[in-house]
Structures are given as C-alpha cells and as structure tokens.
C-alpha cells in the first residue's frame, strides 16, 4: 500500500535547511564535528544535514556507526570524493578513489605494508632507530621549553619514507623539511573553513581559498615524482627497497604477461605514495603530540606510567612484544587516542546503493559522515567520556581491556590501512620518550593552564604550545 511505501521511504530527519546555504548558518565551521554532535542529541543517531547545497547523512553513536560500517559494509563503503580531493587524485590512489582501481590499490598497499614488516621486526627496528634521532633533537633543549611539532613530524615522516622509498632523510635536509612542512600546511588548509566552503560551492571558483592548497599539492606531486624517478633509474628486480620498488616490480610483471588493462600505472603509484604520506604522517604525529601534552597536564598519570616502565622494562630498549606486559601504558595510549579524537568525522563516505537503514531510506550516492566523535565520546559507552581517564581501558585488577567503541581508525571496508603500523609507532615512540624524559609545562605555567582546546585542520591538533623534556637518565 501507499502508506507502507511512504513509510519505507522515510528519510532521516534533521534541521530545516534554507535554500542554497542549507544549514550552514547553524554550523560552527571551526568545529563542525561539535555542531553535528549536538544535532545528534536533538535529531537522533541518524540525521540529515545540508552543508550548503550538499546533502549529508550523519551517523552517530557507537551502535549506529558500527551497524552501518561493519554490518552494512558494502552499502556504506564508498568514498565521497569531494571537490578538492577529486582535483588532486582524479580517481587514483587509495584515499579518494572507488571501484576496481581502489580495491586493487588498497589490497596492494595492505599486503606491501605487511611485507615490509608493518607491525613486525623490520619496522620496529626503523622506529627505534628513528626515535634515537628524535631524542637527539629533544636533548639539545636541555630541559628548556620547546615546540615538539616539527621534530615529531620529521621522525614520523621518516618511517613512511623508509617504507615507501627505502631510506630516511636527515632532519636538516632542505628537500625533506620542505616536503614535510608543506604536507603539514596542506592538511591544515584542507580542513579550513574556506576550503570547506569551496568543497560545498565549487562554482565559487578557485580564488576561494583552494589556491594555496592546489599549489602545495602540485609541488608535492612534483617532488614525489622526482623521488620515484630516482628509484626507477636504479631499479633492479632483485632488490626491493620499499613500496615504490614493489609497485614497479608488479608493473613490470604485468606488462610482461601482456596485461594491458592494468591499474599499476604511474598515476596510481604517484597518488598512492602521496596518500600514504598524507594519511600516515600528520595523524600519527598529532596523536603523539596529544600524548605528550596530556602527560604534561596530568603528572600523576605520567608518574604511574613511568613507574610501570621502570618496573617492567628498566633501562633497556622497549620492544613491541613488551606491550602485553605494560597494561597501564597501553591503556594510556588508547585513552590518548580516544580523547584526542583526531579524525572527528572520519573521512566522508557515500552509499553504493539504495538502502533502508534503521527505518530510514538513504538513496544511492548519498554522502555519509561517520561521526567518530560521537563514538569515541559516546555517553552510553564510556564512564567519563570527556575526561582523560585511562581506567576506561583497565579492569579492576589493572589488566588491559579492549573496548568496542574504541574506533579512532574507523571500521569496515574503508577502515585505516595503516592501523597496525600506526599502533606500533605510537607504542614505541611514546614509551621510549616517556622512559627517557619527564614532560612538564614551561616554567611559570601550571598544569591547569595547559590548554586542551584543539585547533581545526583535517585532523584535530593541539593548540600550539611548548613543553619541557627533562632527562630521566
Ligand atoms: C584512512 C585514522 C595512520 C593510511 C583512515 C581513516 C581514519 C584513519 C579515521 C578513514 C576511514 C574511513 O573512511 O572510515 C588514522 C589514525 C592514524 C592513522 C587515527 C594514526 C594514529 C595511518 C597510517 C597510514 C594510514 C600510518 C599509512 C601507512 C590510511 C589510508 C586510508 C586511511 C591509505 C584510506 C583507506 C581507504 O580509503 O580505503 N585512517 N590513520 N593511516 N588511512 Fe589512516
């Protein structure tokens, strides 16, 4: 009957949109994830919002997000390729692609990262080695306050360099530093209100804030192309130095077997490499900086963590396999990721087909935001969602406990490709640094004065700040 048909086609509710600008006037573009989180309290766990003329269905709360991304992984597993992402990726790579090309590139990245020891010994060695370089920089400040951003970015970026190119760079190599700093600026800009507006109203034209981003991205691509070129010139099938070589090798074998419809082309290589850098550097580095900031803010928690490190590890080098004997440390790292919530709306998804979900009809091709904020801070899942409380991940005996609503890497078909690498990096960098230094606010500043308000970029960053790293050894 007509009424059941209409019932079936009921669309998710939401605030009433105005023509053209939709719900923009109700949005705080500096904190869009907070506005959406507030909407979810008013309109429920699945609601519609208009970002300019663009209709977006938002999924909120652990149960709804999991039900969509995991139990309906196919339907909710497309990527929305927004304006600026489309201009830069043009269907290539892993982050902003779909269909067969995406599937092949994602699978290749996952297996290659695994072959290069993601979560295994090889990358463990590289991370430990890089941590030593990072600590040389920290040591130079001799306990005086400094901003950790740049050196942490260099260290984390070098891990991806090792995996992708097969070598690291010195922190004073201008080619390397401009590359890292530029990528950082790009990420900050892509999340800025003006680029958000550009994504909503592309016809406003390129003068609206996206010019710097495009210039940066073109320069990054040129630099990556050059680095790939160097590897190509010295390529021998017998020695595989990293991701790029593995790709070139695959390209060669496919060509030799007469496969002409191959996805292993130079554009897919270039964009995939750029994706690994953009997705893998800022995220991990930002999480580490949140971790150090939170340690300076909560000296008791830092002290308890260091007590555990002293007792279990002593002064030897920490290893990945030590994690299971360090429940408190593990809980602290999880809690840093939960509270810092660095990818607050995940990346935008889209539906691959019409679907009726939790009683609502969502058309094929609708943009979907999995609001990770509302999962990581879900009041029905966490005992004290807005405070820094490592007990969220500990049972009454102090053993580490996994929590379902811990979803900083998202879930399902598009879940983070670098999760195990990121987890290994966070664990080794964080524990090694905490083993060697006690982190405090600058002299004259109290812990209470340390600001935890995030600044917006594509990821949520700590507000610029300085810390002191006092040597513990
Ligand atoms: C995607 C988080 C580190 C590579 C994502 C997504 C999130 C995320 C939320 C979006 C998932 C979705 O669409 O629902 C994080 C966090 C990290 C981290 C919190 C560190 C703490 C890394 C690293 C790499 C990486 C180290 C690379 C080695 C990727 C890629 C995608 C992705 C390629 C796109 C997957 C796809 O579209 O199929 N990540 N990530 N990430 N991440 Fe990560």
Coordinates of C-alpha atoms and ligand atoms in Angstrom, one line a residue:
X1 CA 0.0 0.0 0.0
X2 CA 1.0 3.6 -0.4
X3 CA 1.4 4.3 3.3
X4 CA 3.9 1.4 3.8
X5 CA 5.7 2.5 0.7
X6 CA 6.0 6.0 2.2
X7 CA 6.9 4.5 5.5
X8 CA 9.8 2.7 3.7
X9 CA 10.9 5.9 2.0
X10 CA 11.1 8.0 5.2
X11 CA 14.3 10.0 5.1
X12 CA 16.4 10.7 8.2
X13 CA 15.1 13.9 10.0
X14 CA 17.2 16.9 10.6
X15 CA 17.3 20.7 11.0
X16 CA 15.3 22.6 8.3
X17 CA 17.6 23.8 5.5
X18 CA 17.5 27.2 3.8
X19 CA 17.7 27.3 0.0
X20 CA 21.3 27.1 -1.3
X21 CA 23.1 27.6 2.1
X22 CA 21.3 24.7 3.7
X23 CA 22.1 24.5 7.4
X24 CA 25.4 26.5 7.2
X25 CA 24.1 29.3 9.4
X26 CA 23.7 26.7 12.2
X27 CA 27.2 25.2 11.7
X28 CA 30.3 26.3 13.5
X29 CA 32.8 25.8 10.7
X30 CA 35.7 25.9 13.1
X31 CA 34.2 23.0 14.9
X32 CA 31.7 21.3 12.5
X33 CA 32.0 18.0 14.4
X34 CA 30.8 19.6 17.6
X35 CA 27.7 21.1 15.8
X36 CA 26.9 17.7 14.3
X37 CA 27.4 16.0 17.7
X38 CA 24.9 18.4 19.2
X39 CA 22.4 17.8 16.3
X40 CA 22.6 14.1 17.0
X41 CA 21.3 14.7 20.5
X42 CA 18.3 16.6 19.1
X43 CA 17.6 14.6 15.9
X44 CA 18.8 11.1 16.8
X45 CA 21.6 8.8 15.7
X46 CA 20.9 9.1 12.0
X47 CA 20.0 12.5 10.6
X48 CA 20.2 14.7 7.5
X49 CA 22.1 18.0 7.3
X50 CA 22.7 20.3 4.3
X51 CA 26.2 21.7 4.1
X52 CA 25.4 24.3 1.5
X53 CA 23.5 22.5 -1.3
X54 CA 25.2 19.2 -0.3
X55 CA 23.0 16.7 1.5
X56 CA 24.8 14.7 4.1
X57 CA 23.5 11.8 6.2
X58 CA 25.3 11.7 9.6
X59 CA 25.7 8.5 11.6
X60 CA 26.2 9.0 15.3
X61 CA 26.9 6.8 18.3
X62 CA 28.8 3.5 18.5
X63 CA 25.9 1.2 17.7
X64 CA 24.7 3.1 14.6
X65 CA 28.2 3.7 13.2
X66 CA 29.2 0.1 13.7
X67 CA 25.9 -1.2 12.3
X68 CA 26.4 0.8 9.2
X69 CA 30.2 0.5 8.6
X70 CA 30.6 -3.2 9.7
X71 CA 27.2 -4.9 9.3
X72 CA 26.3 -3.0 6.1
X73 CA 29.9 -2.6 4.9
X74 CA 29.2 -2.8 1.2
X75 CA 26.3 -0.3 1.2
X76 CA 28.2 2.3 3.3
X77 CA 31.7 1.6 1.9
X78 CA 32.1 4.1 -1.0
X79 CA 34.2 7.2 -0.6
X80 CA 32.7 10.6 -1.3
X81 CA 35.3 12.3 -3.5
X82 CA 34.8 16.0 -2.6
X83 CA 35.9 18.7 -4.9
X84 CA 39.4 19.3 -3.9
X85 CA 40.1 15.6 -3.4
X86 CA 38.9 15.0 -6.9
X87 CA 41.1 17.7 -8.4
X88 CA 44.2 16.2 -6.8
X89 CA 43.5 12.4 -7.1
X90 CA 41.4 12.1 -10.2
X91 CA 40.3 8.7 -9.4
X92 CA 43.7 7.4 -8.5
X93 CA 45.3 6.1 -5.3
X94 CA 43.7 4.7 -2.2
X95 CA 42.2 7.6 -0.2
X96 CA 39.9 9.2 -2.7
X97 CA 39.1 6.5 -5.2
X98 CA 36.4 3.9 -5.7
X99 CA 35.7 0.8 -7.7
X100 CA 38.2 -1.7 -9.0
X101 CA 41.1 0.6 -9.1
X102 CA 40.6 1.5 -5.4
X103 CA 40.2 -2.2 -4.5
X104 CA 43.4 -3.2 -6.2
X105 CA 45.4 -0.2 -4.8
X106 CA 44.1 -0.8 -1.3
X107 CA 44.9 -4.6 -1.4
X108 CA 48.4 -3.8 -2.8
X109 CA 49.1 -1.3 -0.1
X110 CA 47.9 -3.6 2.7
X111 CA 50.0 -6.6 1.5
X112 CA 53.1 -4.5 0.7
X113 CA 53.0 -2.7 4.1
X114 CA 52.7 -6.1 5.7
X115 CA 55.6 -7.5 3.7
X116 CA 57.7 -4.5 4.8
X117 CA 57.2 -5.6 8.3
X118 CA 54.3 -3.5 9.3
X119 CA 53.8 -4.4 13.0
X120 CA 56.8 -6.7 12.6
X121 CA 60.6 -6.6 13.3
X122 CA 61.7 -4.6 10.3
X123 CA 59.5 -1.6 11.0
X124 CA 60.2 -2.0 14.7
X125 CA 63.9 -1.5 14.1
X126 CA 63.3 1.5 11.9
X127 CA 61.0 3.1 14.5
X128 CA 63.5 2.5 17.3
X129 CA 66.3 3.9 15.2
X130 CA 64.3 7.0 14.3
X131 CA 63.3 7.5 18.0
X132 CA 67.1 7.9 18.7
X133 CA 67.3 10.6 16.1
X134 CA 64.3 12.4 17.6
X135 CA 65.8 12.3 21.1
X136 CA 69.0 13.9 19.9
X137 CA 66.8 16.9 19.0
X138 CA 65.0 16.8 22.4
X139 CA 68.3 16.6 24.2
X140 CA 69.5 19.8 22.5
X141 CA 66.9 21.8 24.5
X142 CA 68.4 20.6 27.8
X143 CA 65.0 20.7 29.6
X144 CA 64.1 24.2 28.3
X145 CA 60.7 24.7 26.8
X146 CA 60.3 23.9 23.0
X147 CA 57.6 23.1 20.5
X148 CA 57.7 19.4 19.6
X149 CA 55.7 19.7 16.4
X150 CA 58.4 19.9 13.7
X151 CA 60.8 17.2 15.1
X152 CA 58.0 14.8 15.7
X153 CA 56.7 15.4 12.2
X154 CA 60.2 14.7 10.8
X155 CA 60.6 11.5 12.8
X156 CA 57.2 10.1 11.8
X157 CA 57.5 11.1 8.2
X158 CA 60.8 9.2 8.1
X159 CA 59.1 6.0 9.0
X160 CA 56.9 6.3 5.9
X161 CA 60.0 7.3 3.9
X162 CA 61.7 4.2 4.9
X163 CA 58.8 2.0 4.0
X164 CA 57.9 3.8 0.7
X165 CA 61.4 4.8 -0.6
X166 CA 63.6 2.5 1.4
X167 CA 65.6 5.3 3.1
X168 CA 65.3 8.0 5.7
X169 CA 66.3 11.7 5.5
X170 CA 68.4 13.9 7.7
X171 CA 66.3 16.5 9.7
X172 CA 68.4 19.3 8.1
X173 CA 68.0 18.2 4.5
X174 CA 66.1 21.1 3.0
X175 CA 64.4 18.8 0.4
X176 CA 63.0 16.7 3.2
X177 CA 62.0 19.5 5.5
X178 CA 60.1 21.5 2.8
X179 CA 58.3 18.3 1.9
X180 CA 57.2 17.6 5.4
X181 CA 56.3 21.2 6.3
X182 CA 54.4 21.6 3.0
X183 CA 52.3 18.5 3.7
X184 CA 51.5 19.7 7.1
X185 CA 50.3 23.1 5.8
X186 CA 48.2 21.3 3.2
X187 CA 46.4 19.2 5.8
X188 CA 45.7 22.3 8.0
X189 CA 44.3 24.2 5.0
X190 CA 42.1 21.3 3.7
X191 CA 40.2 21.4 6.9
X192 CA 39.9 25.2 7.0
X193 CA 36.5 26.9 6.6
X194 CA 37.4 28.5 3.2
X195 CA 38.3 25.1 1.7
X196 CA 35.2 23.6 3.3
X197 CA 33.1 26.3 1.6
X198 CA 34.9 25.6 -1.7
X199 CA 34.0 21.9 -1.4
X200 CA 30.4 22.9 -1.0
X201 CA 30.3 25.6 -3.7
X202 CA 32.9 24.6 -6.3
X203 CA 31.5 27.1 -8.7
X204 CA 32.6 29.9 -6.4
X205 CA 35.9 29.2 -8.1
X206 CA 39.4 28.6 -7.2
X207 CA 40.0 32.0 -5.7
X208 CA 38.1 30.9 -2.7
X209 CA 40.9 29.5 -0.5
X210 CA 41.9 26.5 -2.5
X211 CA 44.7 28.1 -4.5
X212 CA 47.4 27.6 -1.9
X213 CA 46.3 24.0 -1.4
X214 CA 46.4 23.3 -5.1
X215 CA 49.8 24.9 -5.4
X216 CA 51.1 22.8 -2.5
X217 CA 49.7 19.6 -3.8
X218 CA 51.2 20.2 -7.3
X219 CA 54.6 20.9 -5.7
X220 CA 54.4 17.8 -3.5
X221 CA 53.5 15.7 -6.5
X222 CA 56.5 17.1 -8.5
X223 CA 58.8 16.2 -5.6
X224 CA 57.4 12.7 -5.2
X225 CA 57.6 12.2 -9.0
X226 CA 61.3 13.1 -8.7
X227 CA 62.0 10.7 -5.9
X228 CA 60.2 7.9 -7.7
X229 CA 62.2 8.7 -10.8
X230 CA 65.5 8.2 -8.9
X231 CA 64.3 4.8 -7.7
X232 CA 63.2 3.9 -11.2
X233 CA 66.7 4.8 -12.6
X234 CA 68.3 2.5 -10.1
X235 CA 65.7 -0.3 -10.0
X236 CA 66.7 -3.9 -10.2
X237 CA 64.1 -6.6 -9.8
X238 CA 66.4 -8.5 -7.4
X239 CA 66.4 -5.8 -4.7
X240 CA 63.1 -4.5 -3.4
X241 CA 63.8 -1.4 -1.3
X242 CA 60.3 -0.5 -0.5
X243 CA 56.7 0.2 -1.6
X244 CA 57.8 2.0 -4.8
X245 CA 60.0 -0.9 -5.9
X246 CA 57.3 -3.4 -5.1
X247 CA 54.9 -1.4 -7.3
X248 CA 57.5 -1.1 -10.1
X249 CA 58.1 -4.8 -10.0
X250 CA 54.4 -5.5 -10.2
X251 CA 54.1 -3.1 -13.1
X252 CA 56.9 -4.9 -14.9
X253 CA 55.5 -8.4 -14.4
X254 CA 52.0 -7.3 -15.5
X255 CA 53.4 -5.7 -18.7
X256 CA 55.5 -8.8 -19.4
X257 CA 52.4 -11.0 -19.1
X258 CA 50.7 -8.8 -21.7
X259 CA 48.2 -7.4 -19.2
X260 CA 47.2 -4.1 -20.7
X261 CA 44.3 -3.1 -18.5
X262 CA 46.5 -2.8 -15.5
X263 CA 45.9 -0.4 -12.6
X264 CA 49.7 -0.4 -12.0
X265 CA 50.3 2.8 -13.8
X266 CA 52.4 5.9 -12.9
X267 CA 49.4 7.9 -11.7
X268 CA 48.2 5.3 -9.3
X269 CA 51.8 5.0 -8.0
X270 CA 52.2 8.7 -7.5
X271 CA 48.8 9.2 -5.8
X272 CA 49.2 6.1 -3.6
X273 CA 52.6 7.3 -2.4
X274 CA 51.1 10.8 -1.7
X275 CA 48.2 9.2 0.1
X276 CA 50.5 7.1 2.4
X277 CA 52.3 10.3 3.4
X278 CA 49.3 12.4 3.9
X279 CA 47.3 9.8 5.8
X280 CA 50.3 8.4 7.7
X281 CA 52.3 11.4 8.9
X282 CA 50.1 14.0 10.4
X283 CA 47.7 11.6 12.1
X284 CA 50.4 9.7 13.9
X285 CA 52.5 12.8 14.8
X286 CA 49.4 14.7 16.0
X287 CA 48.5 11.7 18.3
X288 CA 52.0 11.7 19.7
X289 CA 51.9 15.4 20.5
X290 CA 48.5 15.0 22.2
X291 CA 50.1 12.2 24.2
X292 CA 53.0 14.3 25.4
X293 CA 50.7 17.3 26.1
X294 CA 48.4 15.1 28.2
X295 CA 51.3 13.7 30.1
X296 CA 52.5 17.2 31.0
X297 CA 48.9 18.1 32.0
X298 CA 48.4 15.0 34.2
X299 CA 51.7 14.4 36.0
X300 CA 50.2 11.7 38.3
X301 CA 49.2 9.6 35.3
X302 CA 52.7 10.2 33.8
X303 CA 54.2 9.2 37.0
X304 CA 52.2 6.0 37.2
X305 CA 53.1 5.1 33.6
X306 CA 56.8 5.7 34.3
X307 CA 56.6 3.6 37.4
X308 CA 55.3 0.7 35.2
X309 CA 58.1 1.3 32.7
X310 CA 60.7 1.3 35.4
X311 CA 59.3 -1.9 36.9
X312 CA 58.8 -3.9 33.7
X313 CA 61.4 -2.6 31.3
X314 CA 64.0 -0.8 33.3
X315 CA 66.6 1.0 31.1
X316 CA 66.7 -1.4 28.2
X317 CA 65.0 -0.6 24.8
X318 CA 61.3 -1.2 24.7
X319 CA 60.0 -3.7 22.1
X320 CA 56.7 -4.3 20.5
X321 CA 56.3 -7.5 22.4
X322 CA 56.5 -5.7 25.7
X323 CA 53.1 -4.2 25.2
X324 CA 51.3 -7.1 26.8
X325 CA 53.3 -6.6 30.0
X326 CA 52.5 -2.9 30.1
X327 CA 48.7 -2.7 30.7
X328 CA 48.7 0.8 32.2
X329 CA 50.9 2.2 29.4
X330 CA 48.7 0.6 26.8
X331 CA 45.6 2.0 28.5
X332 CA 47.1 5.5 28.5
X333 CA 47.9 5.3 24.7
X334 CA 44.4 4.1 24.0
X335 CA 42.9 6.9 26.1
X336 CA 45.0 9.5 24.3
X337 CA 43.6 8.3 21.0
X338 CA 40.1 8.2 22.4
X339 CA 40.0 11.7 23.9
X340 CA 42.1 13.4 21.2
X341 CA 39.7 12.2 18.6
X342 CA 41.9 13.4 15.8
X343 CA 39.8 12.4 12.8
X344 CA 36.5 13.7 14.3
X345 CA 34.2 12.9 11.3
X346 CA 36.3 10.1 9.8
X347 CA 36.6 10.7 6.0
X348 CA 33.4 11.2 4.1
X349 CA 31.7 8.0 2.8
X350 CA 28.9 7.6 0.3
X351 CA 26.3 4.9 -0.2
X352 CA 26.9 2.4 -3.1
X353 CA 23.2 1.6 -3.5
X354 CA 19.8 2.5 -2.1
X355 CA 19.4 1.2 1.4
X356 CA 16.8 1.3 4.2
X357 CA 18.8 1.6 7.4
X358 CA 17.3 1.7 10.9
X359 CA 13.9 2.6 9.4
X360 CA 15.2 5.3 7.1
X361 CA 15.6 5.4 3.4
X362 CA 19.0 6.5 2.0
X363 CA 19.5 6.9 -1.7
X364 CA 22.5 5.5 -3.6
X365 CA 25.3 8.1 -3.8
X366 CA 24.3 10.0 -0.6
X367 CA 27.2 11.4 1.3
X368 CA 27.6 9.8 4.7
X369 CA 29.7 11.1 7.6
X370 CA 30.5 8.5 10.3
X371 CA 30.8 10.9 13.3
X372 CA 33.7 9.2 15.1
X373 CA 33.5 11.9 17.8
X374 CA 30.1 10.6 18.9
X375 CA 31.6 7.0 19.1
X376 CA 34.8 7.9 21.0
X377 CA 32.8 10.2 23.3
X378 CA 29.6 8.1 23.4
X379 CA 27.9 8.7 26.8
X380 CA 26.3 5.2 26.7
X381 CA 29.7 3.5 26.1
X382 CA 32.2 5.4 28.3
X383 CA 32.1 6.0 32.0
X384 CA 33.6 9.5 31.8
X385 CA 33.6 10.4 28.0
X386 CA 35.0 13.9 28.2
X387 CA 37.8 13.4 30.8
X388 CA 41.2 11.8 30.4
X389 CA 40.8 8.5 32.3
X390 CA 43.0 5.5 31.4
X391 CA 40.7 3.3 33.6
X392 CA 38.4 3.2 30.5
X393 CA 40.8 0.5 29.3
X394 CA 41.6 -1.3 32.6
X395 CA 39.6 -3.8 34.6
X396 CA 39.5 -3.9 38.4
X397 CA 42.8 -5.9 38.6
X398 CA 44.6 -3.4 36.4
X399 CA 44.6 -5.6 33.3
X400 CA 44.1 -4.1 29.9
X401 CA 40.6 -4.4 28.4
X402 CA 39.6 -3.8 24.8
X403 CA 36.6 -1.6 24.3
X404 CA 34.3 -1.9 21.3
X405 CA 33.7 1.8 21.0
X406 CA 37.4 2.4 20.6
X407 CA 37.2 3.3 16.9
X408 CA 39.8 6.0 16.0
X409 CA 40.8 4.1 12.9
X410 CA 37.1 3.8 11.8
X411 CA 35.9 0.4 10.7
X412 CA 34.7 -1.7 7.8
X413 CA 35.6 -1.6 4.2
X414 CA 37.4 1.8 4.2
X415 CA 39.0 1.4 7.7
X416 CA 42.5 2.8 8.0
X417 CA 45.1 0.9 6.0
X418 CA 47.9 1.9 8.4
X419 CA 46.4 0.9 11.7
X420 CA 48.9 -1.7 12.7
X421 CA 51.9 0.5 11.6
X422 CA 50.4 3.5 13.5
X423 CA 49.8 1.4 16.6
X424 CA 53.4 0.2 16.5
X425 CA 54.7 3.7 16.0
X426 CA 52.6 5.2 18.8
X427 CA 53.7 2.5 21.2
X428 CA 57.4 2.6 20.5
X429 CA 57.8 6.4 20.2
X430 CA 55.6 7.1 23.2
X431 CA 57.1 4.6 25.6
X432 CA 60.7 5.3 24.6
X433 CA 60.2 9.0 25.1
X434 CA 58.5 8.6 28.5
X435 CA 61.2 6.2 29.5
X436 CA 63.8 8.9 28.8
X437 CA 62.1 12.2 29.7
X438 CA 59.6 13.7 32.2
X439 CA 57.4 16.1 30.4
X440 CA 56.2 19.3 32.1
X441 CA 54.6 22.6 31.3
X442 CA 57.1 25.5 30.7
X443 CA 58.3 27.2 33.9
X444 CA 55.8 29.6 35.4
X445 CA 52.9 27.7 33.9
X446 CA 50.7 25.3 35.9
X447 CA 49.2 22.0 34.6
X448 CA 45.8 23.6 34.8
X449 CA 46.8 26.3 32.4
X450 CA 47.8 23.8 29.8
X451 CA 45.1 24.2 27.1
X452 CA 43.5 21.2 25.6
X453 CA 41.3 23.1 23.1
X454 CA 42.0 21.6 19.7
X455 CA 42.7 23.7 16.5
X456 CA 41.0 22.6 13.4
X457 CA 42.6 21.1 10.3
X458 CA 41.7 18.0 8.5
X459 CA 42.8 16.5 11.8
X460 CA 42.4 17.9 15.3
X461 CA 45.7 19.3 16.5
X462 CA 46.7 20.5 19.9
X463 CA 46.9 24.3 20.1
X464 CA 50.5 25.5 19.6
X465 CA 52.3 25.0 22.9
X466 CA 55.7 24.3 24.4
X467 CA 56.8 21.6 26.7
X468 CA 59.9 20.8 28.7
X469 CA 61.5 17.4 28.3
X470 CA 63.6 16.7 31.5
X471 CA 66.1 13.9 31.1
X472 CA 65.3 10.9 33.4
X473 CA 68.5 9.1 32.8
Ligands
LIG1 C1 42.0 6.0 6.4 C2 42.7 7.2 11.0 C3 47.5 6.4 10.5 C4 46.8 5.2 5.8 C5 41.8 6.4 7.7 C6 40.5 6.8 8.2 C7 40.7 7.1 9.5 C8 42.1 6.9 9.8 C9 39.7 7.6 10.5 C10 39.2 6.9 7.5 C11 38.5 5.6 7.5 C12 37.1 5.7 6.8 O1 37.0 6.2 5.7 O2 36.1 5.4 7.5 C13 44.1 7.1 11.3 C14 44.7 7.4 12.5 C15 46.1 7.2 12.4 C16 46.3 6.7 11.0 C17 44.0 7.9 13.8 C18 47.2 7.3 13.4 C19 47.1 7.5 14.7 C20 47.7 5.9 9.2 C21 49.0 5.5 8.7 C22 48.8 5.2 7.3 C23 47.4 5.4 7.1 C24 50.3 5.4 9.4 C25 49.7 4.7 6.3 C26 50.7 3.9 6.4 C27 45.4 5.3 5.6 C28 44.8 5.1 4.3 C29 43.4 5.4 4.4 C30 43.2 5.7 5.8 C31 45.6 4.8 3.0 C32 42.4 5.3 3.3 C33 41.7 3.9 3.3 C34 40.6 3.8 2.2 O3 40.0 4.8 1.8 O4 40.4 2.7 1.8 N1 42.8 6.5 8.7 N2 45.1 6.7 10.4 N3 46.8 5.8 8.2 N4 44.4 5.7 6.5 FE1 44.7 6.1 8.5

